[in-house]
């Protein structure tokens, strides 16, 4: 599917009391090939620019086909529910965050955008407000109506996809089924080929248990569930490993020829990736019918309005989303 080069890329500013608003201001310093539009309360963004002494001209986005000039920033106004105090969460504004995400998802599903980039949100305050929310990944999956999506984080040298995401650790083993593994691997292989243009991706797979189960002495999920699925893909000609011990998989010798690592759960793979490139890594949701990338960090409430927040991850996430959109033209 071609993506019209005049369609905007929407950037959600996320939790209003955090650094998402701060880092979105740096988008005004970019010169992009298509409109980049921030979803935010316009007065909030103007106030934050004043606090940070950033000279940014805000322009209401009304379907302009061309990118904004340097020093200017397109804004799609989303009104706040309550005043914002830097670094202080306000449950009344949880709905404000959800409205940003809903608008961005609706535009993407209607083919009216090039994709979505998301700044961080604070899940705790959204849930405290009585709104069920487990994360961006699950939110966009529901909006898109797809049975499975895959969270993948990436640095310049490493991509890590996850079989399970935001689950309590004691629930992870039960969630790893043959069906789920097949859904995740199908999406991972397809998107590495189509979105990253890797013709024959090589994928390394982490075992669930220490030492990948050590022949059943430390757990039998590798024997009974994981490896039988992986062998099916190997028989189809997919370059994918059997389950490997996670403590040795993430070594330069193993990774030098790998296009992606598939980890069984969130904190198995992501600490390694973030230790390599925190602040410049990106989160990509695979399996959606639209492009979605995100920053690799949280709301950093204590840094909001201080000028210490770094926008490097947002810039890389925006770069990748634009590259993916360009690749579809």
Short mmCIF file of C-alpha atoms in Angstrom, two decimals:
data_model
loop_
_atom_site.label_atom_id
_atom_site.label_comp_id
_atom_site.label_asym_id
_atom_site.label_seq_id
_atom_site.Cartn_x
_atom_site.Cartn_y
_atom_site.Cartn_z
CA UNK A 1 0.00 0.00 0.00
CA UNK A 2 1.37 3.40 -0.96
CA UNK A 3 1.37 6.18 1.64
CA UNK A 4 0.64 9.60 0.19
CA UNK A 5 3.75 11.76 0.84
CA UNK A 6 1.48 14.63 1.92
CA UNK A 7 -0.18 12.68 4.72
CA UNK A 8 0.96 13.71 8.21
CA UNK A 9 2.85 11.69 10.76
CA UNK A 10 1.08 12.16 14.10
CA UNK A 11 3.10 12.39 17.32
CA UNK A 12 1.25 11.96 20.62
CA UNK A 13 2.73 14.08 23.42
CA UNK A 14 1.67 11.63 26.15
CA UNK A 15 1.48 12.36 29.87
CA UNK A 16 1.14 16.17 30.20
CA UNK A 17 3.07 16.39 33.48
CA UNK A 18 6.07 14.52 32.08
CA UNK A 19 8.81 15.09 29.54
CA UNK A 20 6.78 14.12 26.47
CA UNK A 21 5.70 17.71 26.03
CA UNK A 22 9.29 18.94 26.41
CA UNK A 23 10.82 16.62 23.84
CA UNK A 24 8.07 17.24 21.29
CA UNK A 25 9.25 20.86 21.11
CA UNK A 26 12.50 19.65 19.53
CA UNK A 27 10.56 18.40 16.51
CA UNK A 28 10.45 22.05 15.41
CA UNK A 29 14.19 21.82 14.68
CA UNK A 30 13.71 19.11 12.06
CA UNK A 31 13.33 19.43 8.31
CA UNK A 32 11.20 16.46 7.28
CA UNK A 33 9.76 15.35 3.96
CA UNK A 34 6.14 15.30 5.16
CA UNK A 35 4.05 17.11 7.82
CA UNK A 36 4.79 16.05 11.40
CA UNK A 37 1.93 16.98 13.74
CA UNK A 38 1.97 16.94 17.55
CA UNK A 39 -1.24 16.01 19.37
CA UNK A 40 -1.23 18.22 22.45
CA UNK A 41 -3.03 21.01 24.26
CA UNK A 42 -1.70 24.02 22.42
CA UNK A 43 -1.59 26.25 25.52
CA UNK A 44 0.31 23.57 27.44
CA UNK A 45 2.92 23.30 24.70
CA UNK A 46 3.27 27.09 24.53
CA UNK A 47 3.70 27.28 28.31
CA UNK A 48 6.34 24.56 28.27
CA UNK A 49 8.21 26.31 25.46
CA UNK A 50 8.28 29.47 27.59
CA UNK A 51 9.57 27.59 30.64
CA UNK A 52 12.31 25.99 28.55
CA UNK A 53 13.09 29.25 26.69
CA UNK A 54 12.53 27.62 23.32
CA UNK A 55 11.46 29.85 20.46
CA UNK A 56 8.93 27.72 18.62
CA UNK A 57 6.07 29.00 16.49
CA UNK A 58 3.01 26.77 16.80
CA UNK A 59 0.81 26.34 13.74
CA UNK A 60 -2.64 24.78 13.90
CA UNK A 61 -2.65 21.82 11.55
CA UNK A 62 -5.46 22.07 9.01
CA UNK A 63 -4.35 19.55 6.44
CA UNK A 64 -1.33 21.45 5.13
CA UNK A 65 0.40 19.22 2.56
CA UNK A 66 3.93 20.51 3.17
CA UNK A 67 6.30 20.08 6.13
CA UNK A 68 6.54 22.95 8.59
CA UNK A 69 9.59 25.23 8.25
CA UNK A 70 12.38 24.93 10.79
CA UNK A 71 11.45 26.64 14.03
CA UNK A 72 7.76 26.01 13.47
CA UNK A 73 5.63 23.09 14.61
CA UNK A 74 2.27 21.78 13.48
CA UNK A 75 -0.13 21.16 16.36
CA UNK A 76 -3.44 19.31 16.49
CA UNK A 77 -5.14 20.79 19.55
CA UNK A 78 -6.36 18.28 22.15
CA UNK A 79 -7.82 20.15 25.15
CA UNK A 80 -6.74 19.29 28.67
CA UNK A 81 -9.27 18.39 31.33
CA UNK A 82 -7.37 20.05 34.19
CA UNK A 83 -4.42 22.35 34.78
CA UNK A 84 -0.98 20.73 34.71
CA UNK A 85 1.59 21.00 37.48
CA UNK A 86 5.04 19.91 36.38
CA UNK A 87 5.88 16.43 37.62
CA UNK A 88 2.52 15.88 39.35
CA UNK A 89 0.12 13.28 37.98
CA UNK A 90 -3.52 14.29 37.67
CA UNK A 91 -6.09 11.53 37.11
CA UNK A 92 -8.48 14.05 35.55
CA UNK A 93 -6.08 14.25 32.59
CA UNK A 94 -5.98 10.51 31.97
CA UNK A 95 -8.79 10.90 29.44
CA UNK A 96 -6.73 13.59 27.71
CA UNK A 97 -3.98 11.04 27.10
CA UNK A 98 -6.42 8.45 25.79
CA UNK A 99 -8.00 11.00 23.43
CA UNK A 100 -4.60 11.63 21.85
CA UNK A 101 -4.11 7.93 21.21
CA UNK A 102 -7.65 7.41 19.94
CA UNK A 103 -7.38 10.28 17.47
CA UNK A 104 -4.05 9.04 16.16
CA UNK A 105 -5.36 5.47 15.80
CA UNK A 106 -8.54 6.63 14.05
CA UNK A 107 -6.56 8.68 11.52
CA UNK A 108 -4.24 5.74 10.85
CA UNK A 109 -7.08 3.25 10.43
CA UNK A 110 -8.87 5.62 8.04
CA UNK A 111 -5.74 6.00 5.91
CA UNK A 112 -5.46 9.68 6.82
CA UNK A 113 -1.96 9.55 8.26
CA UNK A 114 1.47 8.14 7.52
CA UNK A 115 1.67 6.57 10.97
CA UNK A 116 2.04 7.27 14.68
CA UNK A 117 4.93 8.10 17.00
CA UNK A 118 4.18 8.05 20.72
CA UNK A 119 5.77 9.90 23.61
CA UNK A 120 5.57 8.20 27.03
CA UNK A 121 2.44 7.80 29.13
CA UNK A 122 1.98 6.94 32.80
CA UNK A 123 -0.08 3.76 32.97
CA UNK A 124 -0.63 4.03 36.72
CA UNK A 125 -2.53 7.31 36.58
CA UNK A 126 -4.66 6.14 33.65
CA UNK A 127 -5.70 3.06 35.62
CA UNK A 128 -6.19 5.16 38.75
CA UNK A 129 -8.71 7.20 36.79
CA UNK A 130 -10.74 4.06 36.16
CA UNK A 131 -9.63 3.57 32.54
CA UNK A 132 -8.39 0.09 31.64
CA UNK A 133 -4.99 0.52 30.00
CA UNK A 134 -2.07 -1.93 29.94
CA UNK A 135 0.09 -0.12 27.40
CA UNK A 136 0.36 1.46 23.97
CA UNK A 137 0.92 -1.89 22.29
CA UNK A 138 -2.28 -3.44 23.58
CA UNK A 139 -4.25 -0.23 23.00
CA UNK A 140 -3.37 -0.05 19.32
CA UNK A 141 -3.96 -3.77 18.90
CA UNK A 142 -7.52 -3.34 20.13
CA UNK A 143 -8.06 -0.26 17.98
CA UNK A 144 -6.82 -2.11 14.90
CA UNK A 145 -8.84 -5.23 15.68
CA UNK A 146 -5.95 -7.61 15.02
CA UNK A 147 -5.52 -10.87 16.96
CA UNK A 148 -1.86 -10.38 17.81
CA UNK A 149 0.80 -7.70 17.67
CA UNK A 150 4.48 -7.91 18.56
CA UNK A 151 6.50 -5.43 20.59
CA UNK A 152 10.01 -4.95 19.23
CA UNK A 153 12.65 -2.59 20.53
CA UNK A 154 15.62 -1.68 18.41
CA UNK A 155 18.94 0.12 18.58
CA UNK A 156 21.30 0.71 15.69
CA UNK A 157 22.83 -2.75 16.24
CA UNK A 158 20.17 -4.90 17.92
CA UNK A 159 16.47 -5.73 17.52
CA UNK A 160 14.60 -7.58 20.27
CA UNK A 161 11.03 -8.81 19.80
CA UNK A 162 8.90 -10.18 22.63
CA UNK A 163 6.60 -13.19 22.83
CA UNK A 164 4.88 -11.75 25.92
CA UNK A 165 4.85 -8.14 27.06
CA UNK A 166 3.22 -6.62 30.16
CA UNK A 167 2.49 -9.72 32.21
CA UNK A 168 3.36 -10.59 35.82
CA UNK A 169 6.31 -12.98 35.71
CA UNK A 170 4.34 -15.86 37.25
CA UNK A 171 1.91 -15.74 34.28
CA UNK A 172 4.55 -15.82 31.53
CA UNK A 173 5.04 -19.59 31.24
CA UNK A 174 1.30 -20.24 30.89
CA UNK A 175 1.07 -17.57 28.17
CA UNK A 176 3.72 -19.20 25.98
CA UNK A 177 1.70 -21.58 23.83
CA UNK A 178 2.40 -23.05 20.41
CA UNK A 179 -0.35 -20.90 18.93
CA UNK A 180 1.04 -17.69 20.42
CA UNK A 181 4.57 -18.52 19.29
CA UNK A 182 3.39 -19.13 15.73
CA UNK A 183 1.46 -15.86 15.65
CA UNK A 184 4.45 -13.90 16.94
CA UNK A 185 6.97 -15.54 14.61
CA UNK A 186 4.70 -15.07 11.58
CA UNK A 187 4.42 -11.35 12.34
CA UNK A 188 8.12 -10.96 13.10
CA UNK A 189 9.27 -12.67 9.91
CA UNK A 190 6.74 -10.81 7.75
CA UNK A 191 7.57 -7.36 9.13
CA UNK A 192 11.33 -7.89 9.00
CA UNK A 193 10.86 -8.66 5.31
CA UNK A 194 8.32 -5.97 4.45
CA UNK A 195 9.04 -3.08 6.84
CA UNK A 196 12.80 -3.54 7.23
CA UNK A 197 13.50 -4.96 3.75
CA UNK A 198 15.47 -7.97 5.08
CA UNK A 199 14.99 -10.68 2.46
CA UNK A 200 15.96 -13.66 4.61
CA UNK A 201 16.02 -12.59 8.26
CA UNK A 202 18.07 -14.58 10.75
CA UNK A 203 16.35 -14.85 14.14
CA UNK A 204 17.83 -16.09 17.42
CA UNK A 205 15.37 -17.32 20.06
CA UNK A 206 15.81 -17.17 23.82
CA UNK A 207 14.73 -20.15 25.89
CA UNK A 208 12.23 -19.49 28.67
CA UNK A 209 14.16 -21.24 31.42
CA UNK A 210 17.75 -20.84 32.62
CA UNK A 211 20.13 -22.66 30.25
CA UNK A 212 17.12 -23.11 27.92
CA UNK A 213 15.81 -25.76 30.30
CA UNK A 214 19.03 -27.81 30.35
CA UNK A 215 17.42 -30.83 28.69
CA UNK A 216 14.39 -30.67 30.96
CA UNK A 217 16.18 -30.44 34.30
CA UNK A 218 15.32 -26.73 34.66
CA UNK A 219 11.96 -26.76 32.90
CA UNK A 220 10.41 -28.54 29.94
CA UNK A 221 8.76 -25.71 27.98
CA UNK A 222 11.62 -25.73 25.48
CA UNK A 223 11.18 -29.46 24.85
CA UNK A 224 7.40 -29.60 24.77
CA UNK A 225 6.38 -26.24 23.28
CA UNK A 226 9.11 -23.93 22.00
CA UNK A 227 11.50 -26.13 20.01
CA UNK A 228 8.80 -28.14 18.20
CA UNK A 229 7.39 -24.86 16.87
CA UNK A 230 10.83 -23.56 15.90
CA UNK A 231 11.62 -26.77 14.01
CA UNK A 232 8.46 -26.29 11.93
CA UNK A 233 9.79 -22.94 10.74
CA UNK A 234 13.23 -24.36 10.08
CA UNK A 235 11.61 -26.99 7.85
CA UNK A 236 9.94 -24.14 5.92
CA UNK A 237 13.35 -22.59 5.24
CA UNK A 238 13.14 -19.85 7.85
CA UNK A 239 16.54 -19.02 9.37
CA UNK A 240 15.57 -19.31 13.03
CA UNK A 241 17.44 -20.98 15.87
CA UNK A 242 16.12 -23.41 18.44
CA UNK A 243 15.82 -22.08 21.99
CA UNK A 244 19.19 -20.82 23.25
CA UNK A 245 20.26 -19.88 26.79
CA UNK A 246 19.47 -16.19 27.14
CA UNK A 247 22.53 -15.56 29.31
CA UNK A 248 24.88 -16.44 26.43
CA UNK A 249 22.73 -15.55 23.42
CA UNK A 250 23.38 -11.82 23.92
CA UNK A 251 27.10 -12.03 23.20
CA UNK A 252 28.81 -10.42 20.21
CA UNK A 253 29.70 -13.80 18.74
CA UNK A 254 26.04 -14.85 18.58
CA UNK A 255 24.62 -11.47 17.63
CA UNK A 256 27.00 -10.51 14.84
CA UNK A 257 24.93 -12.22 12.15
CA UNK A 258 21.47 -11.95 13.75
CA UNK A 259 18.77 -9.64 12.40
CA UNK A 260 16.57 -10.01 15.48
CA UNK A 261 16.33 -11.77 18.81
CA UNK A 262 13.04 -13.22 20.02
CA UNK A 263 12.78 -13.08 23.82
CA UNK A 264 10.11 -14.87 25.80
CA UNK A 265 9.24 -12.02 28.14
CA UNK A 266 9.71 -8.30 28.66
CA UNK A 267 12.59 -8.22 31.14
CA UNK A 268 14.49 -11.07 29.51
CA UNK A 269 15.48 -9.12 26.41
CA UNK A 270 14.95 -5.44 27.04
CA UNK A 271 17.50 -4.83 29.81
CA UNK A 272 20.23 -6.00 27.43
CA UNK A 273 18.99 -3.80 24.62
CA UNK A 274 18.56 -0.73 26.81
CA UNK A 275 22.02 -1.19 28.32
CA UNK A 276 23.38 -0.88 24.77
CA UNK A 277 21.42 2.13 23.62
CA UNK A 278 19.08 3.63 26.20
CA UNK A 279 17.90 7.04 25.09
CA UNK A 280 18.40 6.23 21.43
CA UNK A 281 16.44 2.99 21.19
CA UNK A 282 12.95 2.81 19.75
CA UNK A 283 9.84 0.74 20.29
CA UNK A 284 8.07 -0.60 17.20
CA UNK A 285 4.70 -2.34 17.16
CA UNK A 286 4.74 -5.09 14.53
CA UNK A 287 1.58 -6.64 13.10
CA UNK A 288 -0.51 -3.46 12.91
CA UNK A 289 -2.04 -2.29 9.62
CA UNK A 290 -0.27 1.03 10.20
CA UNK A 291 3.15 2.27 11.33
CA UNK A 292 3.71 2.87 15.02
CA UNK A 293 7.01 3.68 16.73
CA UNK A 294 7.76 5.05 20.17
CA UNK A 295 10.44 6.22 22.55
CA UNK A 296 12.26 3.74 24.78
CA UNK A 297 11.83 5.65 28.05
CA UNK A 298 9.19 6.71 30.52
CA UNK A 299 7.63 9.98 31.56
CA UNK A 300 10.57 11.10 33.78
CA UNK A 301 8.29 13.33 35.84
CA UNK A 302 11.16 14.83 37.84
CA UNK A 303 12.80 16.14 34.64
CA UNK A 304 9.74 17.84 33.18
CA UNK A 305 10.38 21.52 32.54
CA UNK A 306 14.02 21.34 33.69
CA UNK A 307 15.63 21.31 30.25
CA UNK A 308 17.47 18.07 31.11
CA UNK A 309 15.23 15.73 29.11
CA UNK A 310 16.84 14.37 25.95
CA UNK A 311 14.80 14.00 22.78
CA UNK A 312 17.17 11.61 20.98
CA UNK A 313 14.85 8.58 21.23
CA UNK A 314 11.89 10.57 19.91
CA UNK A 315 13.98 11.81 17.00
CA UNK A 316 15.10 8.29 16.10
CA UNK A 317 11.52 6.99 16.43
CA UNK A 318 10.33 9.76 14.12
CA UNK A 319 13.12 9.03 11.63
CA UNK A 320 12.20 5.36 11.46
CA UNK A 321 8.48 6.01 11.09
CA UNK A 322 9.17 8.39 8.21
CA UNK A 323 11.56 5.90 6.60
CA UNK A 324 8.93 3.16 6.82
CA UNK A 325 6.33 5.45 5.28
CA UNK A 326 8.74 6.38 2.51
CA UNK A 327 9.49 2.72 1.83
CA UNK A 328 5.80 2.12 1.11
CA UNK A 329 5.60 4.86 -1.54
#
